[in-house]
Short mmCIF file of C-alpha atoms in Angstrom, two decimals:
data_model
loop_
_atom_site.label_atom_id
_atom_site.label_comp_id
_atom_site.label_asym_id
_atom_site.label_seq_id
_atom_site.Cartn_x
_atom_site.Cartn_y
_atom_site.Cartn_z
CA MET M 164 3.70 -7.64 -35.83
CA SER M 165 4.64 -7.68 -32.18
CA LYS M 166 7.85 -5.79 -32.96
CA ALA M 167 5.89 -3.17 -34.95
CA LEU M 168 3.42 -2.82 -32.08
CA SER M 169 6.29 -2.52 -29.63
CA SER M 170 7.88 0.20 -31.75
CA VAL M 171 4.62 2.13 -31.85
CA ASP M 172 4.28 1.77 -28.10
CA MET M 173 7.83 2.99 -27.60
CA ILE M 174 7.21 6.04 -29.79
CA GLU M 175 4.06 6.87 -27.81
CA ILE M 176 5.87 6.50 -24.51
CA LEU M 177 8.69 8.75 -25.75
CA SER M 178 6.10 11.35 -26.87
CA PHE M 179 4.56 11.27 -23.36
CA VAL M 180 8.01 11.71 -21.79
CA ALA M 181 8.73 14.57 -24.20
CA ALA M 182 5.41 16.24 -23.24
CA ILE M 183 6.34 16.00 -19.58
CA ALA M 184 9.84 17.45 -20.20
CA VAL M 185 8.56 20.29 -22.39
CA GLY M 186 5.76 21.02 -19.92
CA PHE M 187 8.22 21.30 -17.03
CA VAL M 188 10.57 23.58 -19.00
CA ILE M 189 7.79 25.97 -20.08
CA LEU M 190 6.19 25.86 -16.63
CA SER M 191 9.43 26.75 -14.89
CA TRP M 192 10.39 29.54 -17.34
CA SER M 193 6.93 31.15 -17.47
CA ALA M 194 6.63 31.10 -13.67
CA ASP M 195 9.98 32.83 -13.24
CA ARG M 196 9.17 35.41 -15.88
CA LEU M 197 5.67 35.99 -14.48
CA ILE M 198 7.09 36.91 -11.07
CA GLU M 199 9.41 39.52 -12.62
CA VAL M 200 6.65 40.94 -14.84
CA ALA M 201 4.17 41.02 -11.92
CA SER M 202 6.76 42.83 -9.81
CA THR M 203 7.30 45.36 -12.57
CA LEU M 204 3.52 45.84 -13.00
CA ALA M 205 3.13 46.42 -9.29
CA SER M 206 5.83 49.07 -9.36
CA ARG M 207 4.36 50.79 -12.46
CA LEU M 208 0.84 50.91 -10.95
CA GLY M 209 2.00 51.87 -7.46
CA MET M 210 0.54 48.64 -6.06
CA SER M 211 2.11 46.26 -3.57
CA ILE M 212 3.54 42.95 -4.70
CA LEU M 213 1.07 41.32 -2.33
CA THR M 214 -1.93 42.90 -4.08
CA ILE M 215 -0.64 41.87 -7.53
CA GLY M 216 -0.10 38.36 -6.18
CA MET M 217 -3.62 38.14 -4.75
CA THR M 218 -5.18 39.31 -8.02
CA ILE M 219 -3.29 38.67 -11.27
CA VAL M 220 -1.16 35.76 -10.07
CA ALA M 221 -3.60 34.10 -7.67
CA PHE M 222 -6.72 34.46 -9.81
CA GLY M 223 -4.84 33.56 -12.99
CA THR M 224 -3.30 30.38 -11.54
CA SER M 225 -6.78 29.34 -10.30
CA ALA M 226 -8.24 29.44 -13.84
CA PRO M 227 -7.69 25.66 -14.37
CA GLU M 228 -9.76 24.88 -11.24
CA LEU M 229 -12.52 27.21 -12.46
CA LEU M 230 -12.64 25.58 -15.90
CA VAL M 231 -12.58 22.02 -14.55
CA SER M 232 -15.29 22.66 -11.95
CA SER M 233 -17.56 24.57 -14.38
CA VAL M 234 -17.34 21.83 -17.06
CA ALA M 235 -17.88 19.11 -14.41
CA ALA M 236 -20.95 20.92 -13.04
CA LEU M 237 -22.47 21.30 -16.51
CA GLU M 238 -21.94 17.57 -17.09
CA GLY M 239 -23.62 16.72 -13.78
CA SER M 240 -20.44 15.67 -11.96
CA ALA M 241 -21.05 17.46 -8.68
CA GLY M 242 -18.35 15.51 -6.83
CA ILE M 243 -15.64 16.67 -9.23
CA ALA M 244 -16.87 20.27 -9.14
CA ILE M 245 -16.94 20.49 -5.34
CA GLY M 246 -13.94 18.23 -4.72
CA ASN M 247 -11.77 20.17 -7.15
CA ALA M 248 -12.29 23.44 -5.27
CA LEU M 249 -11.77 21.95 -1.82
CA GLY M 250 -8.95 19.66 -2.95
CA SER M 251 -7.05 22.51 -4.56
CA ASN M 252 -7.18 24.50 -1.33
CA ILE M 253 -5.89 21.50 0.60
CA ILE M 254 -3.02 21.06 -1.84
CA ASN M 255 -2.20 24.77 -1.91
CA ILE M 256 -1.60 24.87 1.86
CA GLY M 257 -0.58 21.26 2.58
CA LEU M 258 1.80 20.84 -0.36
CA VAL M 259 2.53 24.12 -2.20
CA LEU M 260 2.99 26.42 0.80
CA ALA M 261 4.41 23.77 3.11
CA LEU M 262 6.96 22.60 0.53
CA CYS M 263 8.04 26.17 -0.15
CA GLY M 264 8.42 26.70 3.61
CA VAL M 265 10.57 23.59 4.00
CA ILE M 266 12.93 24.61 1.19
CA TYR M 267 12.88 28.37 1.82
CA PRO M 268 11.80 29.42 5.37
CA LEU M 269 8.84 31.71 4.78
CA VAL M 270 8.68 35.30 5.98
CA VAL M 271 5.16 36.54 6.76
CA SER M 272 4.35 40.25 6.76
CA ARG M 273 2.10 42.07 9.19
CA ARG M 274 -0.58 42.60 6.53
CA ILE M 275 -0.81 38.86 5.90
CA ILE M 276 -1.19 38.22 9.65
CA THR M 277 -3.72 40.95 10.41
CA ARG M 278 -5.75 41.03 7.18
CA GLU M 279 -5.39 38.29 4.59
CA LEU M 280 -5.08 35.20 6.81
CA PRO M 281 -8.13 36.10 8.98
CA LEU M 282 -10.04 36.86 5.79
CA LEU M 283 -9.19 33.41 4.42
CA GLY M 284 -10.42 31.84 7.63
CA LEU M 285 -13.70 33.77 7.37
CA VAL M 286 -14.18 32.69 3.73
CA VAL M 287 -13.50 29.05 4.61
CA ALA M 288 -16.05 29.13 7.48
CA PHE M 289 -18.62 31.00 5.34
CA SER M 290 -18.36 28.64 2.35
CA LEU M 291 -18.53 25.48 4.52
CA ALA M 292 -21.57 26.89 6.32
CA LEU M 293 -23.38 27.33 3.00
CA MET M 294 -22.73 23.63 2.19
CA LEU M 295 -23.78 22.18 5.55
CA ASP M 296 -27.27 21.46 4.24
CA GLY M 297 -25.75 19.06 1.69
CA ASP M 298 -26.54 21.27 -1.26
CA LEU M 299 -24.84 24.13 -3.14
CA SER M 300 -27.89 25.86 -4.58
CA GLN M 301 -27.94 28.43 -7.33
CA MET M 302 -28.68 31.05 -4.68
CA ASP M 303 -25.60 29.91 -2.76
CA GLY M 304 -23.62 30.37 -5.95
CA PHE M 305 -24.87 33.95 -6.38
CA ILE M 306 -24.03 34.64 -2.69
CA LEU M 307 -20.50 33.37 -3.19
CA ALA M 308 -20.15 35.38 -6.41
CA GLY M 309 -21.31 38.50 -4.56
CA ALA M 310 -18.73 37.83 -1.88
CA LEU M 311 -16.08 37.51 -4.60
CA ILE M 312 -17.03 40.93 -5.96
CA ALA M 313 -16.81 42.39 -2.43
CA TYR M 314 -13.39 40.76 -2.03
CA CYS M 315 -12.15 42.30 -5.29
CA TYR M 316 -13.38 45.71 -4.08
CA TYR M 317 -11.48 45.15 -0.82
CA LEU M 318 -8.29 44.43 -2.75
CA ALA M 319 -8.75 47.57 -4.84
CA ARG M 320 -9.16 49.64 -1.70
CA HIS M 321 -6.02 48.20 -0.12
CA SER M 322 -3.66 48.21 -3.06
CA GLY M 323 -1.00 50.51 -1.61
CA GLY M 324 2.65 49.59 -1.62
CA ASP M 325 2.97 48.08 1.84
CA SER M 326 4.85 44.96 0.83
CA GLU M 327 8.05 43.96 2.58
CA ASP M 328 9.78 42.81 -0.59
CA ASP M 329 12.47 45.41 -1.18
CA GLU M 330 14.58 43.41 -3.62
CA VAL M 331 12.12 43.48 -6.49
CA VAL M 332 13.26 43.04 -10.07
CA ILE M 333 11.98 45.90 -12.23
CA LEU M 334 12.10 45.15 -15.95
CA PRO M 335 12.64 47.93 -18.54
CA ILE M 336 9.17 47.46 -20.09
CA THR M 337 6.08 49.62 -20.35
CA THR M 338 2.96 49.15 -18.26
CA THR M 339 1.00 48.01 -21.34
CA ARG M 340 3.57 45.39 -22.18
CA ALA M 341 3.65 44.21 -18.54
CA VAL M 342 -0.13 43.69 -18.61
CA VAL M 343 -0.09 41.87 -21.95
CA GLU M 344 2.90 39.77 -20.98
CA SER M 345 1.29 38.83 -17.66
CA LEU M 346 -1.77 37.48 -19.53
CA VAL M 347 0.39 35.60 -22.04
CA LEU M 348 2.51 34.08 -19.25
CA LEU M 349 -0.59 32.99 -17.35
CA ALA M 350 -1.79 31.28 -20.50
CA LEU M 351 1.61 29.56 -20.83
CA LEU M 352 1.39 28.44 -17.21
CA MET M 353 -2.00 26.87 -17.79
CA GLY M 354 -1.05 25.40 -21.13
CA SER M 355 2.22 23.87 -19.88
CA SER M 356 0.41 22.49 -16.83
CA LYS M 357 -2.18 20.83 -19.11
CA LEU M 358 0.62 19.42 -21.31
CA LEU M 359 2.43 18.07 -18.26
CA VAL M 360 -0.75 16.49 -16.87
CA TRP M 361 -1.62 14.94 -20.24
CA GLY M 362 1.86 13.46 -20.68
CA ALA M 363 1.94 12.04 -17.17
CA SER M 364 -1.65 10.66 -17.43
CA GLU M 365 -0.98 8.92 -20.73
CA LEU M 366 2.36 7.60 -19.49
CA ALA M 367 0.62 6.17 -16.41
CA ARG M 368 -2.09 4.54 -18.56
CA SER M 369 0.52 3.03 -20.88
CA PHE M 370 1.94 1.18 -17.85
CA GLY M 371 -1.49 -0.05 -16.80
CA ILE M 372 -2.01 2.25 -13.81
CA SER M 373 -5.70 2.49 -12.88
CA GLU M 374 -7.85 5.54 -13.65
CA ILE M 375 -8.51 5.99 -9.91
CA THR M 376 -4.81 6.19 -9.16
CA ILE M 377 -4.32 8.63 -12.02
CA GLY M 378 -7.15 10.77 -10.72
CA LEU M 379 -5.75 10.81 -7.20
CA THR M 380 -2.28 11.76 -8.30
CA VAL M 381 -1.72 13.38 -11.70
CA ILE M 382 -5.14 14.95 -12.32
CA ALA M 383 -5.77 16.05 -8.72
CA PHE M 384 -2.41 17.79 -8.48
CA GLY M 385 -2.42 19.01 -12.07
CA THR M 386 -4.65 22.06 -11.57
CA SER M 387 -2.39 23.18 -8.69
CA LEU M 388 0.80 23.12 -10.79
CA PRO M 389 0.54 26.82 -11.74
CA GLU M 390 0.31 27.80 -8.06
CA MET M 391 3.25 25.51 -7.26
CA ALA M 392 5.38 26.96 -10.05
CA ALA M 393 4.53 30.58 -9.16
CA ALA M 394 5.05 30.05 -5.41
CA MET M 395 8.40 28.25 -5.86
CA ALA M 396 9.65 30.90 -8.24
CA SER M 397 8.63 33.63 -5.78
CA ALA M 398 10.24 31.87 -2.83
CA ARG M 399 13.49 31.34 -4.75
CA LYS M 400 13.62 35.07 -5.48
CA GLY M 401 12.86 35.94 -1.86
CA LEU M 402 9.46 37.47 -2.71
CA PHE M 403 7.71 35.92 0.28
CA ASP M 404 4.68 38.19 0.14
CA LEU M 405 4.05 36.85 -3.35
CA VAL M 406 4.24 33.25 -2.06
CA MET M 407 1.64 33.87 0.63
CA ALA M 408 -0.48 36.05 -1.67
CA THR M 409 -0.55 33.38 -4.39
CA VAL M 410 -1.75 30.70 -1.99
CA ILE M 411 -4.18 32.80 0.06
CA GLY M 412 -5.58 34.62 -2.96
CA SER M 413 -5.96 31.38 -4.90
CA ASN M 414 -7.72 29.67 -1.97
CA ILE M 415 -10.18 32.55 -1.57
CA PHE M 416 -10.88 32.58 -5.30
CA ASN M 417 -11.37 28.78 -5.29
CA LEU M 418 -14.11 29.11 -2.65
CA LEU M 419 -15.80 32.29 -3.85
CA GLY M 420 -15.36 31.77 -7.59
CA VAL M 421 -14.62 28.12 -8.40
CA LEU M 422 -17.51 27.02 -6.15
CA ALA M 423 -19.83 29.85 -7.22
CA PHE M 424 -19.83 29.39 -10.99
CA PRO M 425 -20.63 25.64 -10.97
CA GLY M 426 -23.49 26.32 -8.57
CA ILE M 427 -24.87 29.08 -10.80
CA LEU M 428 -24.33 27.25 -14.11
CA SER M 429 -25.78 23.94 -12.95
CA GLY M 430 -28.75 25.36 -11.06
CA GLY M 431 -27.53 23.66 -7.87
CA LEU M 432 -25.25 20.80 -6.84
CA GLU M 433 -25.80 18.02 -4.31
CA ILE M 434 -22.86 17.49 -1.95
CA ASP M 435 -21.88 14.06 -0.68
CA SER M 436 -21.63 14.01 3.12
CA SER M 437 -18.16 12.43 2.96
CA VAL M 438 -16.87 15.46 1.05
CA LEU M 439 -17.66 17.78 3.98
CA GLN M 440 -16.70 15.27 6.68
CA ARG M 441 -13.31 14.45 5.14
CA ASP M 442 -12.23 17.09 2.62
CA GLY M 443 -14.04 20.04 4.17
CA LEU M 444 -12.57 19.29 7.59
CA ALA M 445 -9.12 18.78 6.05
CA MET M 446 -9.30 22.16 4.31
CA ALA M 447 -10.48 23.91 7.50
CA GLY M 448 -7.94 22.06 9.63
CA LEU M 449 -4.98 22.96 7.41
CA THR M 450 -6.12 26.61 7.30
CA VAL M 451 -6.28 26.69 11.11
CA LEU M 452 -2.90 24.90 11.36
CA LEU M 453 -1.34 27.49 9.06
CA ALA M 454 -2.74 30.29 11.22
CA ILE M 455 -1.41 28.63 14.35
CA CYS M 456 2.06 28.26 12.83
CA VAL M 457 2.07 31.93 11.80
CA VAL M 458 0.77 33.29 15.12
CA THR M 459 3.01 31.15 17.30
CA SER M 460 6.05 32.13 15.21
CA LEU M 461 5.09 35.77 15.72
CA SER M 462 4.82 35.24 19.48
CA MET M 463 8.14 33.43 19.61
CA ASN M 464 9.82 36.17 17.60
CA ARG M 465 8.50 38.87 19.92
CA ASN M 466 9.89 36.98 22.90
CA GLU M 467 13.30 36.49 21.33
CA SER M 468 14.87 39.91 21.33
CA GLY M 469 17.54 40.23 18.69
CA SER M 470 16.50 36.95 17.13
CA SER M 471 17.25 36.51 13.44
CA SER M 472 13.74 35.14 12.96
CA THR M 473 12.27 38.62 13.30
CA MET M 474 13.15 40.90 10.44
CA ALA M 475 12.55 44.60 9.89
CA LEU M 476 12.40 45.54 6.26
CA GLY M 477 11.53 49.19 5.93
CA LYS M 478 8.70 49.91 8.34
CA VAL M 479 7.09 46.49 8.10
CA VAL M 480 7.83 43.88 10.74
CA CYS M 481 8.11 40.38 9.27
CA SER M 482 8.03 37.08 11.10
CA ARG M 483 9.94 34.01 9.84
CA ILE M 484 8.25 30.59 10.03
CA PRO M 485 10.77 27.88 10.96
CA ARG M 486 11.21 25.00 8.53
CA TYR M 487 9.96 22.43 11.07
CA LYS M 488 6.53 24.08 11.21
CA SER M 489 6.19 23.87 7.44
CA ALA M 490 7.25 20.24 7.74
CA ILE M 491 4.43 19.64 10.24
CA ILE M 492 1.88 21.01 7.77
CA LEU M 493 3.39 18.79 5.05
CA ALA M 494 3.13 15.76 7.36
CA VAL M 495 -0.54 16.51 8.11
CA PHE M 496 -1.18 16.74 4.39
CA ALA M 497 0.52 13.34 3.91
CA GLY M 498 -1.78 11.96 6.62
CA TYR M 499 -4.79 13.28 4.74
CA LEU M 500 -3.59 11.59 1.56
CA GLY M 501 -3.29 8.34 3.54
CA ILE M 502 -6.89 8.68 4.80
CA LEU M 503 -8.06 9.46 1.28
CA ALA M 504 -6.28 6.39 -0.12
CA MET M 505 -7.74 4.16 2.58
CA SER M 506 -11.26 5.41 1.94
CA ILE M 507 -10.90 4.54 -1.77
CA ILE M 508 -9.34 1.13 -1.16
CA GLY M 509 -12.01 0.37 1.43
#
C-alpha cells in the first residue's frame, strides 16, 4: 500500500515538474515572439516601440494582476486586491527591471526621462494619496478609472515613432495577423505563467511547504512572470525602450486599472495601515530610487564627454544605466523582502 502511495506521489511530483518545464518553455518562446510581433505592429501602424510596449505589452502582461485583484475584491479579500497591485509594482521595479539592468545594462531614452518616468511618479503619488484615508471607495475607483482613460488618450496623442530602437525585427506578416498574433501570444504568456505557478505551488505543497511561504514566493511573483519574460526578451534583443515601457506601463496600469476595478466592483475596500506603511512606502521608494538612478546617470553622461555610456541613436540621446545601479535597486528589493518576511514571522 505504501509502495502504491509512493508511486502515486512520484507521478504527481513528476507532473508538477513537467508543468513547470512546459510553462517555462512556452513562456520563453511566447515572450520572444511577442517582442518581434509587437515591433512589427509598431512599424506597420507608424507607432514607436515604446508606445506599443506601454499599451499592448504592458497592459496585456498586467491582465493576471487585474483578474486576481478583481476576484479577490468580489470575495471580500481587500488585502489581496490592494497588495497584489502594490506588490506587482514593487516586483516590476525591484526585480524585473533591476535584474534586466544587471544582466543587460539598460539604455534610457529622452522620452522615458522627460515624460514617462515623471508620469509614473505622479500616478504613484496620486494613487497613494487616495488611499491615505484607509479606504479605497467606489468613487476612488471611478477616479482612478477616469485617470486610466486620460492616460490612454495621452498615449494615443504621443504615438509617433520616436523610439531609439533602430535594430527592430520586422516580420513578413500583415497588420491584421500582427494584431491577432499579439493577442494570442499574450494569452499564451498568461496561460504559461498560470501553469508554471500551479506546478510550482503544488510541488511546494507536496514537500510540506506552508501556504504562507507559497504565497510569499510562488503566488506573489507569479503574476509578474509575463512582465519578467517580456522584459528579459526585450533586453536580450537590445530593445531597451520596450523594457522600460513594459515596466512603466504595467506599473501605471496596475495603479489606475488593477486598483480601480476592485474598488468599483466591491463598492469600496478597507486598507490595512501596514499595507501603506510598508508596501506603499516600498513602492514609492523604489520608484524614486529608479528616477534617481536614471537622472544621475544622465548627469554623469553629460559630464563625461566621449563616454561610451552616452549613445546617440538617430536624433535621440540615450543614457546608459551602469550595472551597479541596477544592483543597488535589486539589493533594496531584497531588503524589502527581508522586512516582509520578518513581519510575517513576528
